């Protein structure tokens, strides 16, 4: 279930909590349910007289952030948030539809005849230590993603379209032959040779052209496998955005000052401090005027309370979330030798009827209408409605149907023996449900889901008997093979281009349920084949994939959400529109304050 996110231009990210929330306001229909409707922007009236002070941002989370500053290595939304003033290492500027346009750190040119992508850095691009951003910094991100021993989770088979990437990824080559530097490694131009270009390459966040840079001069002497734990990444990082890191308290807060080498408009605010705030303390923190706005979703279960608490001092601002919550089933393992996911025969959750039955047994529509009035709603597919062209609103998803759930279980041989159903072989069936710690509302929803499964005779228990701490939860799921969790409830903050290969591909590390079929691979490949330059064909393939994934029920959408945050009345130029969210440099360089203290 979804925590948030503003659009991530380069990466797919794990999201922390399961649920957003409960609220009333103007409602708008979108996808499988209706949601609140809020303005995307806010700007305080009056002159910017408070810029010589500190802006305070809240990262609402019940777990500490990991502390990985380099975007290509980040695997969770919390790190992306707390290091966002540094510019998120973003290469490209986009329009409101996420289409790449000129004017960012670099420009991009596609050549369909030559099957090349040319990336040209701006001449005044520098890192926060004053060193120039060069062609090697663009290329090195691909080395980090594709390295056999990398800790980056972003690789998928889509990158194998780059000439030489497959050999490099397999450890058979030391370099990626298809990436060249017309003006040398210290020049400003990179040319990437592909076997075929894809229509998704026109948009930021696609799974073929990586959208961030990495400071080669700063990290070149560190083995890629050790980058994430290195001091160069965790303690003395460099950035390309409007601000540079001045101080951090590991897992708790980051403090920022203007980066004098930033290529864009001069940042206006003297200091920015971003601090982790627990979900239980979020409302009281805003009521006490401790923060100007939140980078992450304020607990939606407290929407009414926060709306009342901040009245007169804050404006509520929001936008549909490029994220979704989902259920996943453990169906296999990740083969570390081949770098591929494998579906294992005889897994506890291998039977499709069992998976479908568990989804039909849940009355999520009623639950969300009761507890999450307007901020989160029952989802119907694995493509969120923020991607209007590709989202299939007509797909029914899994509507509550206990009769059908019982029928599916009976047909598959899961017979009742006393209170609980047994496996088709007659052995006891105990299903372990993995969830993350969250608000009291999310805990209540977990319990209602357990009760629903018990009602159809399935003995489902929480892994460890209770919700898990976020980092522990994801480290369990990301192990190559695990048997502690059979079904899990998690969330994705997706990139700004909806191709799902990085999440559900055969060689995707994020495919934590290890679902692999020829049909799934075929449908995802067809989203970006030569025919996919036809918009109607591409839309058709996205909708076919959504239908197929619901039929397989290896991953099932749980909820969609609406992101919102209070914005203090001293903040100018706050903008959550698609081309200006907090994970873009332009969000931070525009911010100003009308007073030294929160109003």
Coordinates of C-alpha atoms in Angstrom, one line a residue:
X1 CA 0.0 0.0 0.0
X2 CA 1.4 3.3 -1.0
X3 CA 3.3 5.8 0.9
X4 CA 3.6 8.4 -1.9
X5 CA 5.7 9.5 -4.3
X6 CA 6.4 12.5 -6.4
X7 CA 7.7 11.3 -9.7
X8 CA 11.1 9.7 -9.7
X9 CA 12.7 10.7 -13.0
X10 CA 15.3 8.0 -13.0
X11 CA 14.5 5.2 -10.8
X12 CA 12.0 2.7 -9.5
X13 CA 12.1 2.9 -5.7
X14 CA 10.8 0.8 -2.8
X15 CA 8.2 2.7 -0.7
X16 CA 7.9 2.5 3.0
X17 CA 4.5 2.2 4.3
X18 CA 1.4 0.5 3.3
X19 CA -1.3 3.1 3.6
X20 CA -1.9 6.7 2.9
X21 CA -5.2 7.5 4.2
X22 CA -8.5 9.1 5.3
X23 CA -10.0 12.3 4.2
X24 CA -12.7 14.4 2.7
X25 CA -12.6 17.3 0.4
X26 CA -13.5 18.0 -3.2
X27 CA -13.6 14.5 -4.8
X28 CA -12.5 13.5 -8.3
X29 CA -13.0 10.1 -10.0
X30 CA -9.8 8.4 -11.1
X31 CA -9.4 4.7 -11.9
X32 CA -11.1 2.3 -9.5
X33 CA -12.2 4.9 -7.0
X34 CA -12.7 8.6 -6.2
X35 CA -10.2 10.8 -4.4
X36 CA -9.6 14.2 -3.0
X37 CA -8.7 17.1 -5.3
X38 CA -6.2 19.7 -4.3
X39 CA -4.2 22.4 -6.0
X40 CA -0.7 21.4 -7.2
X41 CA 1.0 24.7 -6.4
X42 CA 1.1 27.3 -3.6
X43 CA 3.0 30.5 -3.4
X44 CA 2.8 32.9 -0.4
X45 CA 2.0 36.5 -1.1
X46 CA 4.5 39.2 -0.3
X47 CA 8.2 39.8 -0.8
X48 CA 10.8 37.1 0.0
X49 CA 12.2 38.6 3.2
X50 CA 13.0 35.3 4.9
X51 CA 15.5 33.7 2.5
X52 CA 18.4 34.4 5.0
X53 CA 17.0 31.7 7.3
X54 CA 16.2 28.0 7.3
X55 CA 13.5 26.1 5.5
X56 CA 12.3 22.9 7.4
X57 CA 11.1 19.8 5.6
X58 CA 9.6 16.7 7.1
X59 CA 10.3 13.2 5.9
X60 CA 7.4 11.3 7.4
X61 CA 8.7 7.7 8.0
X62 CA 8.7 5.2 10.8
X63 CA 12.2 4.0 9.9
X64 CA 15.6 5.8 9.6
X65 CA 16.8 6.6 6.1
X66 CA 19.7 4.4 4.8
X67 CA 22.1 7.2 3.9
X68 CA 22.8 6.3 0.3
X69 CA 23.3 9.6 -1.6
X70 CA 24.1 8.4 -5.1
X71 CA 20.8 8.1 -7.1
X72 CA 22.0 5.1 -9.1
X73 CA 22.4 3.1 -5.9
X74 CA 19.3 4.3 -4.1
X75 CA 16.6 1.6 -3.6
X76 CA 14.2 3.4 -1.3
X77 CA 12.2 6.6 -1.5
X78 CA 13.4 7.9 1.8
X79 CA 17.0 8.3 0.7
X80 CA 15.8 10.0 -2.6
X81 CA 13.8 12.5 -0.5
X82 CA 16.3 13.5 2.1
X83 CA 19.1 14.1 -0.5
X84 CA 16.8 15.7 -3.1
X85 CA 18.1 19.3 -2.6
X86 CA 21.3 18.1 -4.1
X87 CA 19.5 17.7 -7.4
X88 CA 19.0 13.9 -7.4
X89 CA 21.8 13.6 -9.9
X90 CA 19.2 14.3 -12.6
X91 CA 20.4 14.6 -16.2
X92 CA 17.3 15.7 -18.1
X93 CA 14.6 18.3 -18.0
X94 CA 11.1 17.3 -18.8
X95 CA 7.7 18.8 -19.7
X96 CA 4.5 18.1 -17.8
X97 CA 4.1 14.7 -19.6
X98 CA 7.6 13.6 -18.5
X99 CA 8.9 14.0 -22.1
X100 CA 12.6 14.9 -22.2
X101 CA 13.2 18.5 -23.4
X102 CA 16.3 20.6 -23.8
X103 CA 17.5 22.8 -20.9
X104 CA 18.6 20.3 -18.1
X105 CA 22.1 19.3 -17.1
X106 CA 22.2 17.5 -20.4
X107 CA 20.2 17.3 -23.7
X108 CA 19.3 14.1 -25.5
X109 CA 19.1 13.4 -29.2
X110 CA 17.6 10.1 -30.7
X111 CA 18.7 8.8 -34.1
X112 CA 16.4 6.0 -35.2
X113 CA 18.4 5.4 -38.4
X114 CA 21.7 4.8 -36.6
X115 CA 20.0 3.5 -33.4
X116 CA 22.0 5.9 -31.2
X117 CA 21.3 8.1 -28.3
X118 CA 23.5 11.2 -28.0
X119 CA 23.7 12.9 -24.6
X120 CA 25.4 16.3 -24.5
X121 CA 26.2 17.9 -21.2
X122 CA 26.0 21.7 -20.8
X123 CA 29.3 23.5 -20.7
X124 CA 28.9 25.0 -17.3
X125 CA 27.9 21.7 -15.6
X126 CA 29.9 21.2 -12.4
X127 CA 29.8 19.1 -9.3
X128 CA 29.5 20.8 -5.9
X129 CA 33.3 20.4 -5.3
X130 CA 33.9 22.6 -8.5
X131 CA 35.0 19.7 -10.7
X132 CA 33.3 19.7 -14.2
X133 CA 30.6 17.1 -15.0
X134 CA 32.1 15.1 -17.9
X135 CA 31.1 12.3 -20.3
X136 CA 32.6 9.7 -18.1
X137 CA 30.2 10.6 -15.3
X138 CA 27.3 9.8 -17.7
X139 CA 28.8 6.5 -18.7
X140 CA 29.8 5.4 -15.2
X141 CA 26.2 5.1 -14.1
X142 CA 25.8 2.4 -16.7
X143 CA 28.9 0.6 -15.4
X144 CA 27.4 0.7 -11.8
X145 CA 24.0 -0.6 -12.9
X146 CA 25.4 -3.3 -15.1
X147 CA 28.3 -4.5 -13.0
X148 CA 28.0 -8.1 -12.0
X149 CA 28.8 -7.3 -8.3
X150 CA 26.8 -4.1 -8.0
X151 CA 24.4 -3.3 -5.2
X152 CA 22.2 -1.2 -7.6
X153 CA 18.8 -2.7 -8.1
X154 CA 18.0 -0.9 -11.4
X155 CA 19.3 -3.4 -14.0
X156 CA 16.9 -5.2 -16.4
X157 CA 17.2 -6.9 -19.8
X158 CA 16.2 -3.6 -21.4
X159 CA 19.7 -2.3 -20.8
X160 CA 21.0 -5.3 -22.9
X161 CA 19.9 -3.4 -26.0
X162 CA 23.1 -1.3 -25.5
X163 CA 25.9 -2.8 -27.5
X164 CA 28.3 -4.7 -25.1
X165 CA 26.1 -4.3 -22.0
X166 CA 25.2 -8.0 -21.9
X167 CA 28.9 -9.1 -22.0
X168 CA 29.8 -6.5 -19.4
X169 CA 26.9 -7.6 -17.1
X170 CA 28.0 -11.2 -17.4
X171 CA 31.6 -10.3 -16.4
X172 CA 32.9 -11.2 -19.9
X173 CA 34.0 -7.6 -20.7
X174 CA 35.6 -4.9 -18.7
X175 CA 33.9 -2.0 -20.5
X176 CA 30.6 -1.4 -22.3
X177 CA 31.7 -1.2 -25.9
X178 CA 28.5 0.5 -27.2
X179 CA 29.2 3.7 -25.1
X180 CA 31.7 6.1 -26.7
X181 CA 33.0 9.6 -26.1
X182 CA 33.5 11.6 -29.3
X183 CA 35.5 14.3 -27.4
X184 CA 37.1 11.9 -24.9
X185 CA 36.1 10.9 -21.4
X186 CA 36.6 14.5 -20.1
X187 CA 34.4 15.9 -22.9
X188 CA 30.8 16.8 -22.9
X189 CA 29.3 14.2 -25.2
X190 CA 28.4 10.5 -25.0
X191 CA 27.0 8.4 -27.8
X192 CA 25.2 5.1 -26.9
X193 CA 24.8 2.5 -29.5
X194 CA 21.6 0.4 -29.2
X195 CA 20.4 -2.6 -31.2
X196 CA 17.0 -0.8 -31.5
X197 CA 15.6 2.4 -30.1
X198 CA 12.4 2.4 -28.1
X199 CA 9.5 4.9 -28.0
X200 CA 9.9 5.1 -24.2
X201 CA 13.3 6.7 -24.7
X202 CA 11.6 10.0 -25.4
X203 CA 10.5 10.1 -21.7
X204 CA 12.5 10.4 -18.5
X205 CA 12.6 7.4 -16.3
X206 CA 12.6 4.9 -19.1
X207 CA 14.4 1.5 -18.7
X208 CA 16.8 2.0 -21.6
X209 CA 18.5 5.4 -21.1
X210 CA 19.6 6.0 -17.5
X211 CA 18.6 9.5 -16.2
X212 CA 21.3 10.3 -13.6
X213 CA 25.0 11.0 -13.5
X214 CA 27.7 9.6 -11.1
X215 CA 30.9 11.5 -10.0
X216 CA 33.6 9.3 -11.5
X217 CA 36.4 11.5 -10.2
X218 CA 35.1 11.2 -6.7
X219 CA 34.4 7.4 -6.6
X220 CA 36.7 5.9 -9.3
X221 CA 39.0 4.2 -6.8
X222 CA 36.2 2.4 -4.9
X223 CA 35.1 -1.1 -6.1
X224 CA 31.5 -0.9 -7.4
X225 CA 30.5 -3.6 -4.9
X226 CA 31.6 -1.4 -2.0
X227 CA 30.3 2.0 -3.3
X228 CA 27.1 2.0 -1.2
X229 CA 29.0 1.6 2.0
X230 CA 31.8 4.0 1.1
X231 CA 32.5 7.3 2.9
X232 CA 32.6 9.0 -0.5
X233 CA 28.9 8.1 -0.9
X234 CA 27.7 8.2 2.7
X235 CA 29.8 11.0 4.3
X236 CA 31.5 13.2 1.7
X237 CA 29.2 13.1 -1.3
X238 CA 29.1 15.7 -4.1
X239 CA 26.1 16.9 -6.0
X240 CA 25.0 18.7 -9.2
X241 CA 21.9 20.4 -7.9
X242 CA 21.1 23.8 -6.3
X243 CA 22.3 22.8 -2.8
X244 CA 25.2 20.8 -1.2
X245 CA 25.2 18.8 2.0
X246 CA 26.5 20.8 5.0
X247 CA 25.7 18.3 7.7
X248 CA 23.8 15.1 8.4
X249 CA 22.8 13.0 11.4
X250 CA 22.7 9.5 10.0
X251 CA 19.2 8.2 9.5
X252 CA 17.7 11.3 11.1
X253 CA 18.3 14.5 9.2
X254 CA 20.2 16.3 6.4
X255 CA 21.2 20.0 6.3
X256 CA 21.9 21.9 3.1
X257 CA 23.5 25.2 1.9
X258 CA 23.6 26.7 -1.6
X259 CA 25.9 25.1 -4.2
X260 CA 27.8 28.0 -5.8
X261 CA 28.7 25.7 -8.8
X262 CA 25.1 24.9 -9.7
X263 CA 24.4 25.4 -13.4
X264 CA 20.8 26.7 -12.9
X265 CA 19.2 29.8 -11.2
X266 CA 21.0 30.8 -8.0
X267 CA 19.3 29.0 -5.0
X268 CA 17.5 31.5 -2.8
X269 CA 17.4 30.1 0.7
X270 CA 20.4 30.1 3.1
X271 CA 19.8 26.8 4.8
X272 CA 17.5 23.8 4.3
X273 CA 17.0 21.1 7.0
X274 CA 15.1 17.9 6.2
X275 CA 14.2 15.7 9.2
X276 CA 12.6 12.3 9.7
X277 CA 9.4 12.5 11.6
X278 CA 7.4 9.4 12.8
X279 CA 3.9 9.1 11.4
X280 CA 2.4 9.3 14.9
X281 CA 4.1 12.7 15.5
X282 CA 3.4 14.2 12.1
X283 CA 0.1 16.0 12.9
X284 CA 1.4 17.5 16.2
X285 CA 4.6 18.6 14.4
X286 CA 2.7 20.6 11.8
X287 CA 0.3 21.9 14.4
X288 CA 3.4 23.2 16.3
X289 CA 4.7 24.8 13.0
X290 CA 8.0 22.8 13.1
X291 CA 8.0 22.2 9.3
X292 CA 7.3 24.1 6.1
X293 CA 6.1 21.0 4.2
X294 CA 6.5 17.3 4.0
X295 CA 8.5 15.5 1.4
X296 CA 6.7 12.2 2.0
X297 CA 3.0 11.5 2.5
X298 CA 1.6 12.7 5.7
X299 CA -0.4 9.8 7.2
X300 CA -3.7 9.9 5.4
X301 CA -5.5 8.3 8.3
X302 CA -5.0 11.7 10.0
X303 CA -6.1 13.8 7.0
X304 CA -9.1 15.3 8.8
X305 CA -7.0 16.1 11.9
X306 CA -4.2 17.7 9.9
X307 CA -6.6 19.7 7.8
X308 CA -8.1 21.1 10.9
X309 CA -4.7 21.5 12.7
X310 CA -3.0 23.6 10.0
X311 CA -6.0 25.8 9.0
X312 CA -4.9 29.4 8.8
X313 CA -1.2 28.6 8.7
X314 CA -0.8 26.1 5.9
X315 CA -2.3 25.4 2.5
X316 CA -2.9 21.7 1.5
X317 CA -1.3 20.9 -1.8
X318 CA -1.4 17.6 -3.7
X319 CA -1.2 15.5 -6.8
X320 CA -2.1 12.0 -8.0
X321 CA 0.7 9.6 -7.0
X322 CA 3.0 7.8 -9.5
X323 CA 3.0 4.9 -7.1
X324 CA 0.8 1.9 -6.0
X325 CA 0.5 -0.6 -3.2
X326 CA 0.5 -4.3 -4.2
X327 CA 0.4 -7.9 -2.9
X328 CA 3.2 -10.2 -4.0
X329 CA 3.6 -13.9 -3.7
X330 CA 6.8 -15.8 -3.2
X331 CA 7.1 -18.1 -6.2
X332 CA 10.8 -18.9 -6.5
X333 CA 14.3 -17.6 -6.1
X334 CA 17.0 -15.3 -7.7
X335 CA 19.9 -17.2 -9.2
X336 CA 23.0 -15.2 -8.4
X337 CA 25.1 -17.1 -10.9
X338 CA 22.9 -16.3 -13.9
X339 CA 21.4 -13.0 -12.6
X340 CA 17.9 -14.2 -13.3
X341 CA 14.7 -15.0 -11.3
X342 CA 13.5 -18.5 -11.3
X343 CA 10.0 -19.8 -10.6
X344 CA 10.3 -23.0 -8.5
X345 CA 7.9 -25.9 -8.8
X346 CA 6.1 -26.9 -5.7
X347 CA 6.2 -23.6 -3.9
X348 CA 3.5 -23.1 -1.3
X349 CA 1.9 -20.2 -3.4
X350 CA 2.4 -21.8 -6.8
X351 CA -1.3 -22.5 -7.4
X352 CA -2.9 -19.7 -9.3
X353 CA -6.3 -20.6 -7.9
X354 CA -5.0 -20.0 -4.3
X355 CA -3.5 -16.6 -5.2
X356 CA -6.7 -15.5 -7.0
X357 CA -8.9 -16.8 -4.1
X358 CA -6.9 -14.8 -1.6
X359 CA -7.6 -11.6 -3.6
X360 CA -11.3 -12.2 -4.1
X361 CA -11.6 -12.8 -0.4
X362 CA -10.6 -9.2 0.4
X363 CA -13.3 -6.5 0.6
X364 CA -10.9 -3.7 0.0
X365 CA -13.4 -1.4 -1.6
X366 CA -15.4 -1.3 1.6
X367 CA -12.4 -1.1 3.8
X368 CA -10.9 1.8 2.0
X369 CA -14.2 3.7 1.8
X370 CA -14.5 3.3 5.5
X371 CA -11.0 4.1 6.6
X372 CA -9.2 5.8 3.7
X373 CA -11.9 8.2 2.5
X374 CA -10.5 9.9 -0.5
X375 CA -6.7 9.6 -0.2
X376 CA -6.2 6.0 -1.0
X377 CA -8.6 3.7 -2.9
X378 CA -8.7 0.1 -4.1
X379 CA -6.6 -0.4 -7.2
X380 CA -7.5 -2.6 -10.2
X381 CA -4.2 -3.0 -12.1
X382 CA -0.4 -2.6 -11.8
X383 CA -0.3 0.6 -13.9
X384 CA -1.4 3.6 -11.8
X385 CA -3.9 6.0 -13.3
X386 CA -1.4 8.9 -13.3
X387 CA -0.4 7.3 -16.6
X388 CA -3.7 8.0 -18.3
X389 CA -2.8 6.7 -21.7
X390 CA -1.7 3.3 -20.6
X391 CA -3.9 2.7 -17.5
X392 CA -6.8 0.3 -18.1
X393 CA -9.8 1.8 -16.2
X394 CA -12.1 -0.9 -17.6
X395 CA -10.2 -3.8 -16.0
X396 CA -12.4 -5.1 -13.1
X397 CA -9.4 -6.1 -11.0
X398 CA -10.4 -8.3 -8.0
X399 CA -13.9 -7.3 -6.7
X400 CA -14.9 -8.8 -3.4
X401 CA -16.5 -12.3 -4.0
X402 CA -16.3 -14.8 -1.2
X403 CA -18.3 -17.3 -3.1
X404 CA -15.8 -17.3 -6.0
X405 CA -12.9 -17.5 -3.5
X406 CA -14.3 -20.6 -1.9
X407 CA -15.1 -22.1 -5.3
X408 CA -11.5 -21.6 -6.6
X409 CA -10.0 -23.1 -3.4
X410 CA -12.4 -26.1 -3.6
X411 CA -11.6 -26.7 -7.3
X412 CA -7.8 -26.6 -6.6
X413 CA -8.2 -29.2 -3.8
X414 CA -7.7 -27.0 -0.8
X415 CA -10.2 -28.9 1.3
X416 CA -11.4 -27.9 4.8
X417 CA -10.2 -30.1 7.6
X418 CA -11.8 -28.6 10.7
X419 CA -11.3 -24.9 10.8
X420 CA -8.5 -24.7 8.2
X421 CA -8.0 -25.8 4.7
X422 CA -5.2 -28.2 3.9
X423 CA -2.9 -28.4 0.9
X424 CA -4.1 -30.5 -2.1
X425 CA -1.8 -33.3 -0.8
X426 CA -3.6 -33.2 2.6
X427 CA -0.7 -31.6 4.5
X428 CA -1.4 -28.6 6.8
X429 CA -1.3 -25.2 5.1
X430 CA 0.1 -22.2 7.0
X431 CA 0.6 -19.0 5.0
X432 CA 3.0 -16.3 6.3
X433 CA 2.0 -12.7 5.5
X434 CA 4.8 -10.1 5.5
X435 CA 3.9 -6.4 6.1
X436 CA 5.6 -3.3 7.3
X437 CA 5.1 -1.3 10.5
X438 CA 2.7 1.7 9.9
X439 CA -0.1 3.7 11.4
X440 CA -2.9 2.3 13.6
X441 CA -5.1 2.4 10.4
X442 CA -2.7 0.2 8.4
X443 CA -2.5 -2.2 11.4
X444 CA -6.3 -2.3 11.4
X445 CA -6.4 -3.1 7.7
X446 CA -3.8 -5.9 8.1
X447 CA -6.0 -7.4 10.7
X448 CA -9.1 -7.2 8.5
X449 CA -7.2 -8.9 5.7
X450 CA -6.2 -11.7 8.0
X451 CA -9.8 -12.1 9.2
X452 CA -11.0 -12.2 5.5
X453 CA -8.6 -15.0 4.7
X454 CA -9.6 -16.9 7.9
X455 CA -13.2 -16.6 6.8
X456 CA -12.5 -18.7 3.7
X457 CA -10.5 -21.3 5.8
X458 CA -7.0 -20.1 5.1
X459 CA -4.6 -20.2 8.0
X460 CA -2.7 -17.0 7.4
X461 CA -0.4 -15.5 10.0
X462 CA 1.9 -12.5 10.1
X463 CA 5.6 -13.3 9.6
X464 CA 7.2 -13.0 13.1
X465 CA 3.7 -12.5 14.5
X466 CA 3.7 -8.7 13.9
X467 CA 4.5 -6.1 11.2
X468 CA 8.2 -5.8 10.4
X469 CA 10.5 -2.7 10.4
X470 CA 10.8 -1.4 6.9
X471 CA 14.5 -2.2 6.3
X472 CA 14.2 -5.7 7.8
X473 CA 11.1 -6.3 5.6
X474 CA 12.8 -5.4 2.4
X475 CA 16.1 -7.1 3.3
X476 CA 14.1 -10.3 3.8
X477 CA 12.4 -10.1 0.5
X478 CA 15.6 -9.1 -1.4
X479 CA 17.5 -12.2 -0.3
X480 CA 18.1 -14.5 -3.3
X481 CA 15.9 -17.2 -1.6
X482 CA 13.7 -16.9 1.5
X483 CA 10.9 -18.9 3.1
X484 CA 9.8 -16.5 5.8
X485 CA 7.3 -14.7 3.7
X486 CA 4.7 -16.3 1.4
X487 CA 2.6 -13.3 0.6
X488 CA 3.7 -9.7 1.1
X489 CA 2.1 -6.2 1.0
X490 CA 4.4 -3.5 -0.2
X491 CA 4.5 -0.4 -2.4
X492 CA 6.3 1.0 -5.5
X493 CA 7.3 4.5 -6.2
X494 CA 7.6 4.2 -10.0
X495 CA 9.6 6.1 -12.5
X496 CA 8.0 8.6 -14.8
X497 CA 7.8 6.1 -17.7
X498 CA 5.6 3.1 -17.0
X499 CA 7.4 0.2 -18.7
X500 CA 7.5 -2.4 -15.9
X501 CA 10.6 -4.4 -16.9
X502 CA 12.7 -3.1 -14.0
X503 CA 10.1 -4.4 -11.5
X504 CA 8.8 -7.6 -13.1
X505 CA 11.4 -8.7 -15.6
X506 CA 13.2 -12.0 -15.5
X507 CA 16.5 -10.4 -14.5
X508 CA 15.0 -7.6 -12.4
X509 CA 16.3 -7.6 -8.8
X510 CA 13.1 -5.9 -7.8
X511 CA 11.1 -9.0 -8.9
X512 CA 11.0 -10.1 -5.3
X513 CA 8.3 -12.7 -5.8
X514 CA 10.4 -14.2 -8.7
X515 CA 7.5 -14.4 -11.2
X516 CA 8.8 -15.4 -14.6
X517 CA 6.9 -16.6 -17.7
X518 CA 7.5 -16.4 -21.4
X519 CA 4.2 -14.6 -21.9
X520 CA 5.1 -11.9 -19.3
X521 CA 8.5 -11.4 -20.9
X522 CA 6.9 -11.2 -24.4
X523 CA 4.3 -8.7 -23.4
X524 CA 6.8 -6.4 -21.7
X525 CA 9.2 -6.6 -24.7
X526 CA 6.3 -5.8 -27.1
X527 CA 5.7 -2.5 -25.2
X528 CA 9.0 -1.3 -26.6
X529 CA 9.5 -3.1 -29.9
X530 CA 9.6 -1.5 -33.4
X531 CA 5.8 -1.7 -33.7
X532 CA 5.5 0.2 -30.4
X533 CA 6.4 3.5 -32.1
X534 CA 2.7 3.3 -33.0
X535 CA 0.9 4.8 -30.0
X536 CA -2.2 2.6 -30.4
X537 CA -0.2 -0.6 -30.6
X538 CA 1.8 0.4 -27.4
X539 CA -1.4 1.2 -25.5
X540 CA -2.9 -2.2 -26.5
X541 CA 0.2 -4.0 -25.2
X542 CA 0.1 -2.2 -21.9
X543 CA -3.5 -3.2 -21.4
X544 CA -2.9 -6.8 -22.5
X545 CA -0.2 -6.9 -19.9
X546 CA -2.4 -5.6 -17.1
X547 CA -5.1 -8.2 -18.0
X548 CA -2.5 -11.0 -18.0
X549 CA -1.0 -10.0 -14.7
X550 CA -4.4 -10.0 -13.0
X551 CA -5.1 -13.5 -14.5
X552 CA -1.7 -14.8 -13.1
X553 CA -2.2 -13.0 -9.7
X554 CA 1.5 -13.3 -8.9
X555 CA 1.4 -9.6 -8.2
X556 CA -1.9 -7.8 -7.6
X557 CA -2.5 -4.1 -7.2
X558 CA -3.8 -3.1 -3.7
X559 CA -4.3 0.6 -3.8
X560 CA -3.7 3.9 -5.6
X561 CA -3.1 7.1 -3.7
X562 CA -3.2 10.9 -3.8
X563 CA -0.1 12.6 -2.5
X564 CA -0.6 15.7 -0.3
X565 CA 1.2 17.9 2.1
X566 CA 0.6 21.0 4.1
X567 CA 2.7 24.0 2.9
X568 CA 3.3 26.9 5.3
X569 CA 2.1 30.3 4.4
X570 CA 5.7 31.7 4.3
X571 CA 6.7 29.4 1.3
X572 CA 6.8 30.8 -2.2
X573 CA 6.9 28.9 -5.5
X574 CA 6.0 25.4 -4.1
X575 CA 5.1 23.3 -7.2
X576 CA 4.2 19.6 -7.4
X577 CA 3.4 19.5 -11.1
X578 CA 5.0 16.7 -13.1
X579 CA 7.9 18.7 -14.4
X580 CA 8.6 20.4 -11.0
X581 CA 8.4 17.9 -8.1
X582 CA 10.9 17.6 -5.2
X583 CA 13.0 15.0 -7.1
X584 CA 13.8 17.6 -9.8
X585 CA 16.5 20.4 -9.3
X586 CA 14.0 23.1 -10.4
X587 CA 11.8 22.5 -7.4
X588 CA 14.5 23.6 -5.0
X589 CA 16.0 26.5 -6.9
X590 CA 12.7 28.3 -7.1
X591 CA 11.7 28.1 -3.4
X592 CA 11.7 31.3 -1.3
X593 CA 10.5 32.4 2.1
X594 CA 8.5 35.5 3.0
X595 CA 9.6 35.5 6.7
X596 CA 12.4 34.1 8.9
X597 CA 9.9 32.1 11.0
X598 CA 7.0 29.8 10.1
X599 CA 3.7 31.6 10.0

